JSON list of C-alpha atoms in Angstrom, two decimals:
[
{"chain": "A", "resi": 12, "resn": "MET", "atom": "CA", "xyz": [-3.54, -57.17, 53.00]},
{"chain": "A", "resi": 13, "resn": "THR", "atom": "CA", "xyz": [-3.02, -56.80, 57.05]},
{"chain": "A", "resi": 14, "resn": "ALA", "atom": "CA", "xyz": [0.00, -55.78, 58.54]},
{"chain": "A", "resi": 15, "resn": "ARG", "atom": "CA", "xyz": [0.47, -59.58, 60.32]},
{"chain": "A", "resi": 16, "resn": "ALA", "atom": "CA", "xyz": [-0.25, -60.74, 56.86]},
{"chain": "A", "resi": 17, "resn": "ARG", "atom": "CA", "xyz": [2.49, -58.62, 55.02]},
{"chain": "A", "resi": 18, "resn": "ARG", "atom": "CA", "xyz": [4.96, -59.75, 57.77]},
{"chain": "A", "resi": 19, "resn": "ARG", "atom": "CA", "xyz": [4.29, -63.13, 57.31]},
{"chain": "A", "resi": 20, "resn": "ASP", "atom": "CA", "xyz": [4.24, -63.28, 53.24]},
{"chain": "A", "resi": 21, "resn": "ALA", "atom": "CA", "xyz": [7.76, -60.96, 54.41]},
{"chain": "A", "resi": 22, "resn": "VAL", "atom": "CA", "xyz": [9.30, -63.49, 56.69]},
{"chain": "A", "resi": 23, "resn": "ALA", "atom": "CA", "xyz": [8.26, -66.34, 54.19]},
{"chain": "A", "resi": 24, "resn": "GLY", "atom": "CA", "xyz": [9.63, -64.56, 51.24]},
{"chain": "A", "resi": 25, "resn": "ALA", "atom": "CA", "xyz": [12.96, -64.20, 53.38]},
{"chain": "A", "resi": 26, "resn": "ALA", "atom": "CA", "xyz": [13.03, -68.06, 54.02]},
{"chain": "A", "resi": 27, "resn": "ALA", "atom": "CA", "xyz": [12.93, -68.42, 50.60]},
{"chain": "A", "resi": 28, "resn": "LEU", "atom": "CA", "xyz": [15.82, -66.28, 49.83]},
{"chain": "A", "resi": 29, "resn": "VAL", "atom": "CA", "xyz": [17.69, -67.57, 52.39]},
{"chain": "A", "resi": 30, "resn": "THR", "atom": "CA", "xyz": [17.41, -71.17, 51.02]},
{"chain": "A", "resi": 31, "resn": "ALA", "atom": "CA", "xyz": [18.05, -70.37, 47.47]},
{"chain": "A", "resi": 32, "resn": "LEU", "atom": "CA", "xyz": [21.35, -68.50, 48.23]},
{"chain": "A", "resi": 33, "resn": "VAL", "atom": "CA", "xyz": [22.43, -71.15, 50.48]},
{"chain": "A", "resi": 34, "resn": "THR", "atom": "CA", "xyz": [21.76, -73.64, 47.97]},
{"chain": "A", "resi": 35, "resn": "ALA", "atom": "CA", "xyz": [23.45, -71.80, 45.71]},
{"chain": "A", "resi": 36, "resn": "LEU", "atom": "CA", "xyz": [26.67, -71.24, 47.50]},
{"chain": "A", "resi": 37, "resn": "GLY", "atom": "CA", "xyz": [26.72, -75.15, 47.93]},
{"chain": "A", "resi": 38, "resn": "MET", "atom": "CA", "xyz": [26.35, -75.52, 44.08]},
{"chain": "A", "resi": 39, "resn": "VAL", "atom": "CA", "xyz": [29.11, -73.89, 43.61]},
{"chain": "A", "resi": 40, "resn": "ALA", "atom": "CA", "xyz": [31.42, -74.96, 46.49]},
{"chain": "A", "resi": 41, "resn": "ALA", "atom": "CA", "xyz": [30.20, -78.45, 46.05]},
{"chain": "A", "resi": 42, "resn": "PRO", "atom": "CA", "xyz": [33.33, -81.16, 45.00]},
{"chain": "A", "resi": 43, "resn": "SER", "atom": "CA", "xyz": [31.09, -83.37, 43.17]},
{"chain": "A", "resi": 44, "resn": "PRO", "atom": "CA", "xyz": [27.83, -83.59, 40.98]},
{"chain": "A", "resi": 45, "resn": "ARG", "atom": "CA", "xyz": [26.18, -85.43, 43.49]},
{"chain": "A", "resi": 46, "resn": "LEU", "atom": "CA", "xyz": [26.22, -82.27, 45.84]},
{"chain": "A", "resi": 47, "resn": "VAL", "atom": "CA", "xyz": [24.77, -80.37, 43.11]},
{"chain": "A", "resi": 48, "resn": "VAL", "atom": "CA", "xyz": [21.68, -82.62, 42.33]},
{"chain": "A", "resi": 49, "resn": "LEU", "atom": "CA", "xyz": [21.40, -82.66, 46.14]},
{"chain": "A", "resi": 50, "resn": "ALA", "atom": "CA", "xyz": [21.49, -78.90, 46.55]},
{"chain": "A", "resi": 51, "resn": "ALA", "atom": "CA", "xyz": [19.09, -78.46, 43.80]},
{"chain": "A", "resi": 52, "resn": "LEU", "atom": "CA", "xyz": [16.75, -81.05, 45.23]},
{"chain": "A", "resi": 53, "resn": "ALA", "atom": "CA", "xyz": [16.71, -79.47, 48.60]},
{"chain": "A", "resi": 54, "resn": "LEU", "atom": "CA", "xyz": [16.32, -75.98, 46.70]},
{"chain": "A", "resi": 55, "resn": "GLY", "atom": "CA", "xyz": [12.89, -77.50, 45.07]},
{"chain": "A", "resi": 56, "resn": "VAL", "atom": "CA", "xyz": [11.64, -79.10, 48.07]},
{"chain": "A", "resi": 57, "resn": "GLY", "atom": "CA", "xyz": [12.40, -75.65, 50.40]},
{"chain": "A", "resi": 58, "resn": "VAL", "atom": "CA", "xyz": [10.11, -73.84, 47.35]},
{"chain": "A", "resi": 59, "resn": "ALA", "atom": "CA", "xyz": [7.56, -76.10, 47.63]},
{"chain": "A", "resi": 60, "resn": "GLY", "atom": "CA", "xyz": [7.22, -76.09, 51.20]},
{"chain": "A", "resi": 61, "resn": "GLU", "atom": "CA", "xyz": [7.43, -72.33, 51.10]},
{"chain": "A", "resi": 62, "resn": "ARG", "atom": "CA", "xyz": [4.60, -72.12, 48.72]},
{"chain": "A", "resi": 63, "resn": "TRP", "atom": "CA", "xyz": [2.85, -74.76, 50.39]},
{"chain": "A", "resi": 64, "resn": "TRP", "atom": "CA", "xyz": [2.89, -72.59, 53.66]},
{"chain": "A", "resi": 65, "resn": "ARG", "atom": "CA", "xyz": [1.82, -69.35, 52.21]},
{"chain": "A", "resi": 66, "resn": "GLY", "atom": "CA", "xyz": [-1.29, -70.79, 50.43]},
{"chain": "A", "resi": 67, "resn": "ARG", "atom": "CA", "xyz": [-2.51, -72.09, 53.80]},
{"chain": "A", "resi": 68, "resn": "VAL", "atom": "CA", "xyz": [-1.64, -68.69, 55.25]},
{"chain": "A", "resi": 69, "resn": "ALA", "atom": "CA", "xyz": [-3.83, -67.32, 52.23]},
{"chain": "A", "resi": 70, "resn": "ARG", "atom": "CA", "xyz": [-6.59, -69.37, 53.08]},
{"chain": "A", "resi": 71, "resn": "ALA", "atom": "CA", "xyz": [-6.93, -68.92, 56.67]},
{"chain": "A", "resi": 72, "resn": "SER", "atom": "CA", "xyz": [-6.72, -65.30, 56.02]},
{"chain": "A", "resi": 73, "resn": "ALA", "atom": "CA", "xyz": [-9.46, -65.45, 53.17]},
{"chain": "A", "resi": 74, "resn": "GLY", "atom": "CA", "xyz": [-11.34, -67.56, 55.54]},
{"chain": "A", "resi": 75, "resn": "ALA", "atom": "CA", "xyz": [-11.31, -64.84, 58.28]},
{"chain": "A", "resi": 76, "resn": "THR", "atom": "CA", "xyz": [-11.87, -62.09, 56.10]},
{"chain": "A", "resi": 77, "resn": "ARG", "atom": "CA", "xyz": [-15.46, -64.14, 54.65]},
{"chain": "A", "resi": 78, "resn": "ALA", "atom": "CA", "xyz": [-16.61, -64.39, 58.30]},
{"chain": "A", "resi": 79, "resn": "ALA", "atom": "CA", "xyz": [-15.84, -61.10, 59.15]},
{"chain": "A", "resi": 80, "resn": "VAL", "atom": "CA", "xyz": [-18.10, -59.44, 56.20]},
{"chain": "A", "resi": 81, "resn": "VAL", "atom": "CA", "xyz": [-20.95, -61.61, 57.50]},
{"chain": "A", "resi": 82, "resn": "GLU", "atom": "CA", "xyz": [-20.24, -60.64, 61.23]},
{"chain": "A", "resi": 83, "resn": "LEU", "atom": "CA", "xyz": [-19.94, -56.53, 59.66]},
{"chain": "A", "resi": 84, "resn": "CYS", "atom": "CA", "xyz": [-23.43, -57.15, 58.06]},
{"chain": "A", "resi": 85, "resn": "GLU", "atom": "CA", "xyz": [-25.61, -57.93, 61.09]},
{"chain": "A", "resi": 86, "resn": "ALA", "atom": "CA", "xyz": [-23.63, -55.54, 63.09]},
{"chain": "A", "resi": 87, "resn": "LEU", "atom": "CA", "xyz": [-24.97, -52.94, 60.37]},
{"chain": "A", "resi": 88, "resn": "ARG", "atom": "CA", "xyz": [-28.57, -54.20, 60.85]},
{"chain": "A", "resi": 89, "resn": "GLY", "atom": "CA", "xyz": [-27.99, -53.59, 64.40]},
{"chain": "A", "resi": 90, "resn": "GLU", "atom": "CA", "xyz": [-26.89, -50.16, 64.35]},
{"chain": "A", "resi": 91, "resn": "LEU", "atom": "CA", "xyz": [-29.28, -49.52, 61.64]},
{"chain": "A", "resi": 92, "resn": "ALA", "atom": "CA", "xyz": [-32.23, -50.89, 63.76]},
{"chain": "A", "resi": 93, "resn": "GLY", "atom": "CA", "xyz": [-31.33, -48.95, 66.62]},
{"chain": "A", "resi": 94, "resn": "GLY", "atom": "CA", "xyz": [-31.63, -45.68, 64.35]},
{"chain": "A", "resi": 95, "resn": "ALA", "atom": "CA", "xyz": [-28.13, -44.88, 63.58]},
{"chain": "A", "resi": 96, "resn": "VAL", "atom": "CA", "xyz": [-28.11, -43.06, 59.90]},
{"chain": "A", "resi": 97, "resn": "PRO", "atom": "CA", "xyz": [-26.03, -44.78, 57.72]},
{"chain": "A", "resi": 98, "resn": "ALA", "atom": "CA", "xyz": [-23.33, -43.02, 57.46]},
{"chain": "A", "resi": 99, "resn": "ASP", "atom": "CA", "xyz": [-23.07, -43.40, 60.97]},
{"chain": "A", "resi": 100, "resn": "ALA", "atom": "CA", "xyz": [-23.69, -47.07, 61.67]},
{"chain": "A", "resi": 101, "resn": "LEU", "atom": "CA", "xyz": [-20.37, -47.01, 58.91]},
{"chain": "A", "resi": 102, "resn": "GLU", "atom": "CA", "xyz": [-18.16, -45.17, 61.39]},
{"chain": "A", "resi": 103, "resn": "ARG", "atom": "CA", "xyz": [-18.88, -47.29, 64.36]},
{"chain": "A", "resi": 104, "resn": "VAL", "atom": "CA", "xyz": [-18.56, -50.56, 63.07]},
{"chain": "A", "resi": 105, "resn": "ALA", "atom": "CA", "xyz": [-15.74, -49.54, 61.28]},
{"chain": "A", "resi": 106, "resn": "GLU", "atom": "CA", "xyz": [-13.99, -49.03, 64.23]},
{"chain": "A", "resi": 107, "resn": "GLU", "atom": "CA", "xyz": [-14.69, -52.87, 65.24]},
{"chain": "A", "resi": 108, "resn": "TRP", "atom": "CA", "xyz": [-14.09, -53.95, 61.46]},
{"chain": "A", "resi": 109, "resn": "PRO", "atom": "CA", "xyz": [-11.49, -51.68, 60.11]},
{"chain": "A", "resi": 110, "resn": "LEU", "atom": "CA", "xyz": [-11.98, -53.51, 56.58]},
{"chain": "A", "resi": 111, "resn": "LEU", "atom": "CA", "xyz": [-14.79, -50.72, 56.09]},
{"chain": "A", "resi": 112, "resn": "ALA", "atom": "CA", "xyz": [-12.88, -47.88, 57.45]},
{"chain": "A", "resi": 113, "resn": "PRO", "atom": "CA", "xyz": [-12.90, -46.65, 53.45]},
{"chain": "A", "resi": 114, "resn": "ALA", "atom": "CA", "xyz": [-15.93, -47.36, 53.20]},
{"chain": "A", "resi": 115, "resn": "ALA", "atom": "CA", "xyz": [-16.67, -45.43, 56.25]},
{"chain": "A", "resi": 116, "resn": "ARG", "atom": "CA", "xyz": [-14.76, -42.11, 55.21]},
{"chain": "A", "resi": 117, "resn": "ALA", "atom": "CA", "xyz": [-16.28, -42.21, 51.45]},
{"chain": "A", "resi": 118, "resn": "ALA", "atom": "CA", "xyz": [-19.93, -41.74, 53.39]},
{"chain": "A", "resi": 119, "resn": "ALA", "atom": "CA", "xyz": [-18.78, -39.02, 55.76]},
{"chain": "A", "resi": 120, "resn": "ALA", "atom": "CA", "xyz": [-17.12, -37.16, 52.56]},
{"chain": "A", "resi": 121, "resn": "GLY", "atom": "CA", "xyz": [-20.28, -38.18, 50.83]},
{"chain": "A", "resi": 122, "resn": "GLY", "atom": "CA", "xyz": [-18.75, -39.86, 48.18]},
{"chain": "A", "resi": 123, "resn": "SER", "atom": "CA", "xyz": [-20.20, -43.58, 46.54]},
{"chain": "A", "resi": 124, "resn": "VAL", "atom": "CA", "xyz": [-20.13, -46.15, 49.75]},
{"chain": "A", "resi": 125, "resn": "ALA", "atom": "CA", "xyz": [-21.38, -48.72, 47.18]},
{"chain": "A", "resi": 126, "resn": "GLU", "atom": "CA", "xyz": [-18.21, -48.02, 45.14]},
{"chain": "A", "resi": 127, "resn": "ALA", "atom": "CA", "xyz": [-15.94, -47.99, 48.17]},
{"chain": "A", "resi": 128, "resn": "LEU", "atom": "CA", "xyz": [-17.65, -51.58, 48.63]},
{"chain": "A", "resi": 129, "resn": "ARG", "atom": "CA", "xyz": [-16.80, -53.14, 45.76]},
{"chain": "A", "resi": 130, "resn": "GLY", "atom": "CA", "xyz": [-12.96, -51.72, 45.82]},
{"chain": "A", "resi": 131, "resn": "LEU", "atom": "CA", "xyz": [-12.76, -53.49, 49.29]},
{"chain": "A", "resi": 132, "resn": "ALA", "atom": "CA", "xyz": [-14.38, -56.71, 47.88]},
{"chain": "A", "resi": 133, "resn": "GLU", "atom": "CA", "xyz": [-11.42, -56.66, 45.32]},
{"chain": "A", "resi": 134, "resn": "ARG", "atom": "CA", "xyz": [-9.77, -58.38, 48.64]},
{"chain": "A", "resi": 135, "resn": "PRO", "atom": "CA", "xyz": [-8.95, -61.94, 49.04]},
{"chain": "A", "resi": 136, "resn": "GLY", "atom": "CA", "xyz": [-12.44, -63.44, 50.84]},
{"chain": "A", "resi": 137, "resn": "ALA", "atom": "CA", "xyz": [-14.77, -59.70, 50.50]},
{"chain": "A", "resi": 138, "resn": "ALA", "atom": "CA", "xyz": [-15.82, -60.93, 47.39]},
{"chain": "A", "resi": 139, "resn": "ASP", "atom": "CA", "xyz": [-19.34, -60.79, 49.39]},
{"chain": "A", "resi": 140, "resn": "LEU", "atom": "CA", "xyz": [-19.02, -56.76, 50.02]},
{"chain": "A", "resi": 141, "resn": "ARG", "atom": "CA", "xyz": [-19.82, -56.97, 46.75]},
{"chain": "A", "resi": 142, "resn": "VAL", "atom": "CA", "xyz": [-23.27, -58.09, 47.69]},
{"chain": "A", "resi": 143, "resn": "VAL", "atom": "CA", "xyz": [-23.55, -55.68, 49.93]},
{"chain": "A", "resi": 144, "resn": "ALA", "atom": "CA", "xyz": [-22.66, -52.99, 47.83]},
{"chain": "A", "resi": 145, "resn": "ALA", "atom": "CA", "xyz": [-25.27, -53.90, 45.25]},
{"chain": "A", "resi": 146, "resn": "ALA", "atom": "CA", "xyz": [-27.96, -53.81, 48.46]},
{"chain": "A", "resi": 147, "resn": "TRP", "atom": "CA", "xyz": [-26.87, -50.47, 49.92]},
{"chain": "A", "resi": 148, "resn": "GLN", "atom": "CA", "xyz": [-27.53, -49.33, 46.32]},
{"chain": "A", "resi": 149, "resn": "VAL", "atom": "CA", "xyz": [-30.83, -50.28, 45.85]},
{"chain": "A", "resi": 150, "resn": "ALA", "atom": "CA", "xyz": [-31.61, -48.88, 49.22]},
{"chain": "A", "resi": 151, "resn": "GLN", "atom": "CA", "xyz": [-30.57, -45.75, 48.46]},
{"chain": "A", "resi": 152, "resn": "ARG", "atom": "CA", "xyz": [-32.61, -45.46, 45.11]},
{"chain": "A", "resi": 153, "resn": "THR", "atom": "CA", "xyz": [-35.33, -47.11, 46.02]},
{"chain": "A", "resi": 154, "resn": "GLY", "atom": "CA", "xyz": [-35.77, -45.57, 49.61]},
{"chain": "A", "resi": 155, "resn": "HIS", "atom": "CA", "xyz": [-35.83, -49.39, 51.38]},
{"chain": "A", "resi": 156, "resn": "GLY", "atom": "CA", "xyz": [-35.12, -50.06, 54.47]},
{"chain": "A", "resi": 157, "resn": "LEU", "atom": "CA", "xyz": [-30.90, -50.91, 54.31]},
{"chain": "A", "resi": 158, "resn": "GLY", "atom": "CA", "xyz": [-31.09, -52.64, 57.55]},
{"chain": "A", "resi": 159, "resn": "ASP", "atom": "CA", "xyz": [-33.78, -55.28, 56.33]},
{"chain": "A", "resi": 160, "resn": "ALA", "atom": "CA", "xyz": [-31.52, -55.89, 53.12]},
{"chain": "A", "resi": 161, "resn": "LEU", "atom": "CA", "xyz": [-28.59, -56.26, 55.31]},
{"chain": "A", "resi": 162, "resn": "GLY", "atom": "CA", "xyz": [-30.26, -58.85, 57.27]},
{"chain": "A", "resi": 163, "resn": "ARG", "atom": "CA", "xyz": [-31.18, -60.60, 54.48]},
{"chain": "A", "resi": 164, "resn": "VAL", "atom": "CA", "xyz": [-27.87, -60.14, 52.63]},
{"chain": "A", "resi": 165, "resn": "ALA", "atom": "CA", "xyz": [-26.21, -61.48, 56.15]},
{"chain": "A", "resi": 166, "resn": "GLU", "atom": "CA", "xyz": [-28.52, -64.25, 56.41]},
{"chain": "A", "resi": 167, "resn": "ASP", "atom": "CA", "xyz": [-27.46, -65.56, 53.10]},
{"chain": "A", "resi": 168, "resn": "LEU", "atom": "CA", "xyz": [-23.96, -65.09, 53.53]},
{"chain": "A", "resi": 169, "resn": "ARG", "atom": "CA", "xyz": [-24.11, -66.92, 57.02]},
{"chain": "A", "resi": 170, "resn": "ALA", "atom": "CA", "xyz": [-25.71, -70.30, 54.73]},
{"chain": "A", "resi": 171, "resn": "ALA", "atom": "CA", "xyz": [-23.15, -69.74, 51.98]},
{"chain": "A", "resi": 172, "resn": "GLU", "atom": "CA", "xyz": [-20.44, -69.53, 54.50]},
{"chain": "A", "resi": 173, "resn": "GLN", "atom": "CA", "xyz": [-21.72, -72.73, 56.23]},
{"chain": "A", "resi": 174, "resn": "THR", "atom": "CA", "xyz": [-21.79, -74.42, 52.84]},
{"chain": "A", "resi": 175, "resn": "ARG", "atom": "CA", "xyz": [-17.99, -73.44, 52.46]},
{"chain": "A", "resi": 176, "resn": "ARG", "atom": "CA", "xyz": [-17.27, -74.90, 55.79]},
{"chain": "A", "resi": 177, "resn": "VAL", "atom": "CA", "xyz": [-18.88, -78.05, 54.91]},
{"chain": "A", "resi": 178, "resn": "VAL", "atom": "CA", "xyz": [-16.86, -78.02, 51.48]},
{"chain": "A", "resi": 179, "resn": "ALA", "atom": "CA", "xyz": [-13.62, -77.17, 53.30]},
{"chain": "A", "resi": 180, "resn": "GLY", "atom": "CA", "xyz": [-13.81, -80.09, 55.67]},
{"chain": "A", "resi": 181, "resn": "GLU", "atom": "CA", "xyz": [-14.45, -82.58, 52.83]},
{"chain": "A", "resi": 182, "resn": "LEU", "atom": "CA", "xyz": [-11.31, -80.66, 50.97]},
{"chain": "A", "resi": 183, "resn": "ALA", "atom": "CA", "xyz": [-9.63, -81.10, 54.20]},
{"chain": "A", "resi": 184, "resn": "SER", "atom": "CA", "xyz": [-9.94, -85.33, 53.91]},
{"chain": "A", "resi": 185, "resn": "ALA", "atom": "CA", "xyz": [-8.77, -85.02, 50.32]},
{"chain": "A", "resi": 186, "resn": "ARG", "atom": "CA", "xyz": [-6.00, -83.07, 51.54]},
{"chain": "A", "resi": 187, "resn": "ALA", "atom": "CA", "xyz": [-5.02, -84.92, 54.41]},
{"chain": "A", "resi": 188, "resn": "THR", "atom": "CA", "xyz": [-4.54, -88.24, 52.07]},
{"chain": "A", "resi": 189, "resn": "ALA", "atom": "CA", "xyz": [-3.09, -86.38, 49.65]},
{"chain": "A", "resi": 190, "resn": "ARG", "atom": "CA", "xyz": [-0.24, -85.82, 52.57]},
{"chain": "A", "resi": 191, "resn": "LEU", "atom": "CA", "xyz": [-0.14, -89.28, 53.68]},
{"chain": "A", "resi": 192, "resn": "VAL", "atom": "CA", "xyz": [0.06, -90.91, 50.24]},
{"chain": "A", "resi": 193, "resn": "GLY", "atom": "CA", "xyz": [3.09, -88.74, 49.88]},
{"chain": "A", "resi": 194, "resn": "GLY", "atom": "CA", "xyz": [4.72, -89.41, 53.16]},
{"chain": "A", "resi": 195, "resn": "LEU", "atom": "CA", "xyz": [4.68, -93.29, 52.58]},
{"chain": "A", "resi": 196, "resn": "PRO", "atom": "CA", "xyz": [7.75, -93.42, 50.47]},
{"chain": "A", "resi": 197, "resn": "LEU", "atom": "CA", "xyz": [9.51, -92.51, 53.68]},
{"chain": "A", "resi": 198, "resn": "VAL", "atom": "CA", "xyz": [8.00, -95.36, 55.49]},
{"chain": "A", "resi": 199, "resn": "ALA", "atom": "CA", "xyz": [9.14, -97.65, 53.03]},
{"chain": "A", "resi": 200, "resn": "LEU", "atom": "CA", "xyz": [12.56, -96.24, 53.17]},
{"chain": "A", "resi": 201, "resn": "ALA", "atom": "CA", "xyz": [12.62, -96.48, 56.65]},
{"chain": "A", "resi": 202, "resn": "VAL", "atom": "CA", "xyz": [11.13, -100.16, 56.61]},
{"chain": "A", "resi": 203, "resn": "GLY", "atom": "CA", "xyz": [14.39, -100.82, 54.48]},
{"chain": "A", "resi": 204, "resn": "GLY", "atom": "CA", "xyz": [17.00, -99.42, 56.45]},
{"chain": "A", "resi": 205, "resn": "ALA", "atom": "CA", "xyz": [15.03, -101.68, 59.62]},
{"chain": "A", "resi": 206, "resn": "GLY", "atom": "CA", "xyz": [15.19, -104.79, 57.05]},
{"chain": "A", "resi": 207, "resn": "GLY", "atom": "CA", "xyz": [19.16, -104.48, 56.98]},
{"chain": "A", "resi": 208, "resn": "ALA", "atom": "CA", "xyz": [19.23, -102.67, 53.57]},
{"chain": "A", "resi": 209, "resn": "ASP", "atom": "CA", "xyz": [20.88, -99.45, 52.68]},
{"chain": "A", "resi": 210, "resn": "PRO", "atom": "CA", "xyz": [18.48, -97.80, 51.00]},
{"chain": "A", "resi": 211, "resn": "TRP", "atom": "CA", "xyz": [19.50, -94.10, 51.66]},
{"chain": "A", "resi": 212, "resn": "GLY", "atom": "CA", "xyz": [22.73, -95.04, 50.48]},
{"chain": "A", "resi": 213, "resn": "PHE", "atom": "CA", "xyz": [21.36, -96.30, 47.03]},
{"chain": "A", "resi": 214, "resn": "LEU", "atom": "CA", "xyz": [19.46, -93.22, 46.62]},
{"chain": "A", "resi": 215, "resn": "LEU", "atom": "CA", "xyz": [22.26, -90.34, 47.94]},
{"chain": "A", "resi": 216, "resn": "GLY", "atom": "CA", "xyz": [25.30, -92.54, 47.12]},
{"chain": "A", "resi": 217, "resn": "THR", "atom": "CA", "xyz": [24.52, -93.18, 43.30]},
{"chain": "A", "resi": 218, "resn": "THR", "atom": "CA", "xyz": [23.90, -91.99, 40.07]},
{"chain": "A", "resi": 219, "resn": "PRO", "atom": "CA", "xyz": [20.53, -94.04, 39.92]},
{"chain": "A", "resi": 220, "resn": "GLY", "atom": "CA", "xyz": [19.77, -93.05, 43.48]},
{"chain": "A", "resi": 221, "resn": "LEU", "atom": "CA", "xyz": [19.54, -89.60, 42.92]},
{"chain": "A", "resi": 222, "resn": "LEU", "atom": "CA", "xyz": [17.71, -89.67, 39.37]},
{"chain": "A", "resi": 223, "resn": "CYS", "atom": "CA", "xyz": [15.29, -92.11, 41.25]},
{"chain": "A", "resi": 224, "resn": "LEU", "atom": "CA", "xyz": [15.11, -89.45, 44.01]},
{"chain": "A", "resi": 225, "resn": "ALA", "atom": "CA", "xyz": [14.61, -87.01, 41.97]},
{"chain": "A", "resi": 226, "resn": "ALA", "atom": "CA", "xyz": [11.70, -88.70, 39.93]},
{"chain": "A", "resi": 227, "resn": "GLY", "atom": "CA", "xyz": [10.71, -89.54, 43.06]},
{"chain": "A", "resi": 228, "resn": "LEU", "atom": "CA", "xyz": [9.86, -86.09, 44.65]},
{"chain": "A", "resi": 229, "resn": "GLY", "atom": "CA", "xyz": [8.87, -84.65, 41.67]},
{"chain": "A", "resi": 230, "resn": "SER", "atom": "CA", "xyz": [6.34, -86.88, 41.18]},
{"chain": "A", "resi": 231, "resn": "GLY", "atom": "CA", "xyz": [5.64, -86.34, 44.62]},
{"chain": "A", "resi": 232, "resn": "LEU", "atom": "CA", "xyz": [5.01, -82.73, 44.41]},
{"chain": "A", "resi": 233, "resn": "ALA", "atom": "CA", "xyz": [3.39, -82.85, 41.29]},
{"chain": "A", "resi": 234, "resn": "GLY", "atom": "CA", "xyz": [0.89, -84.88, 42.75]},
{"chain": "A", "resi": 235, "resn": "LEU", "atom": "CA", "xyz": [0.52, -82.38, 45.71]},
{"chain": "A", "resi": 236, "resn": "ALA", "atom": "CA", "xyz": [0.16, -79.75, 43.74]},
{"chain": "A", "resi": 237, "resn": "TRP", "atom": "CA", "xyz": [-2.29, -81.22, 41.39]},
{"chain": "A", "resi": 238, "resn": "ILE", "atom": "CA", "xyz": [-4.62, -82.20, 44.81]},
{"chain": "A", "resi": 239, "resn": "GLU", "atom": "CA", "xyz": [-4.09, -78.61, 45.86]},
{"chain": "A", "resi": 240, "resn": "ALA", "atom": "CA", "xyz": [-4.99, -76.81, 42.80]},
{"chain": "A", "resi": 241, "resn": "ILE", "atom": "CA", "xyz": [-8.11, -79.01, 42.13]},
{"chain": "A", "resi": 242, "resn": "ALA", "atom": "CA", "xyz": [-9.17, -78.17, 46.01]},
{"chain": "A", "resi": 243, "resn": "SER", "atom": "CA", "xyz": [-8.34, -74.75, 45.70]},
{"chain": "A", "resi": 244, "resn": "ASP", "atom": "CA", "xyz": [-10.59, -74.86, 42.15]},
{"chain": "A", "resi": 245, "resn": "VAL", "atom": "CA", "xyz": [-13.31, -76.32, 44.50]},
{"chain": "A", "resi": 246, "resn": "GLU", "atom": "CA", "xyz": [-13.07, -73.57, 47.24]},
{"chain": "A", "resi": 247, "resn": "ARG", "atom": "CA", "xyz": [-12.84, -70.64, 44.83]},
{"chain": "A", "resi": 248, "resn": "GLY", "atom": "CA", "xyz": [-16.88, -72.61, 42.95]},
{"chain": "A", "resi": 249, "resn": "ARG", "atom": "CA", "xyz": [-15.24, -73.33, 39.73]}
]
């Protein structure tokens, strides 16, 4: 995880903690059960929003890492084609892509580069480094050109990344549709208010209204979470 990602997670965690504390204080100080229910609903919406944001950030970070893996494969191939030995090629490429730094250190120390790459592949979005590790190991054992092997790996990874982008584009439509459907009740409330009714007064000021609000929010958030889970499984190839 990069320093920027850690900062984002820290900010998101702090925001969730502040929301929880404010809601808890509101529950303690609330003069009526209705305010307690409203505070609980606000907490639920806040936590759901924070989880959605963190998932979005994680997907973006993993996508950037996958793209970096393809680029560093091509950079390694270029260094090897220029006559650099594998250890020097790793060191030079690691200067531009710090993701490879542990593998470069392993090469400089005479350790197993393939094992270092497999360890790096555990990071989100870096799973394709297992293929790079396999190509590196096979090239070392057989004596075949590592540059050619990495070139073929880079081509395969780029094709796979293009497929992922097509899938992500299709899933983006599904996600957008789900969010649009989730927002339709707000439109209905606005139309009802414009027509002279008082839907907000019913939802926030009466016990049946609060029950309806809780059920509606719960169903909406559950539906969005379900769509997100399905989309995430598709992205992971399940």
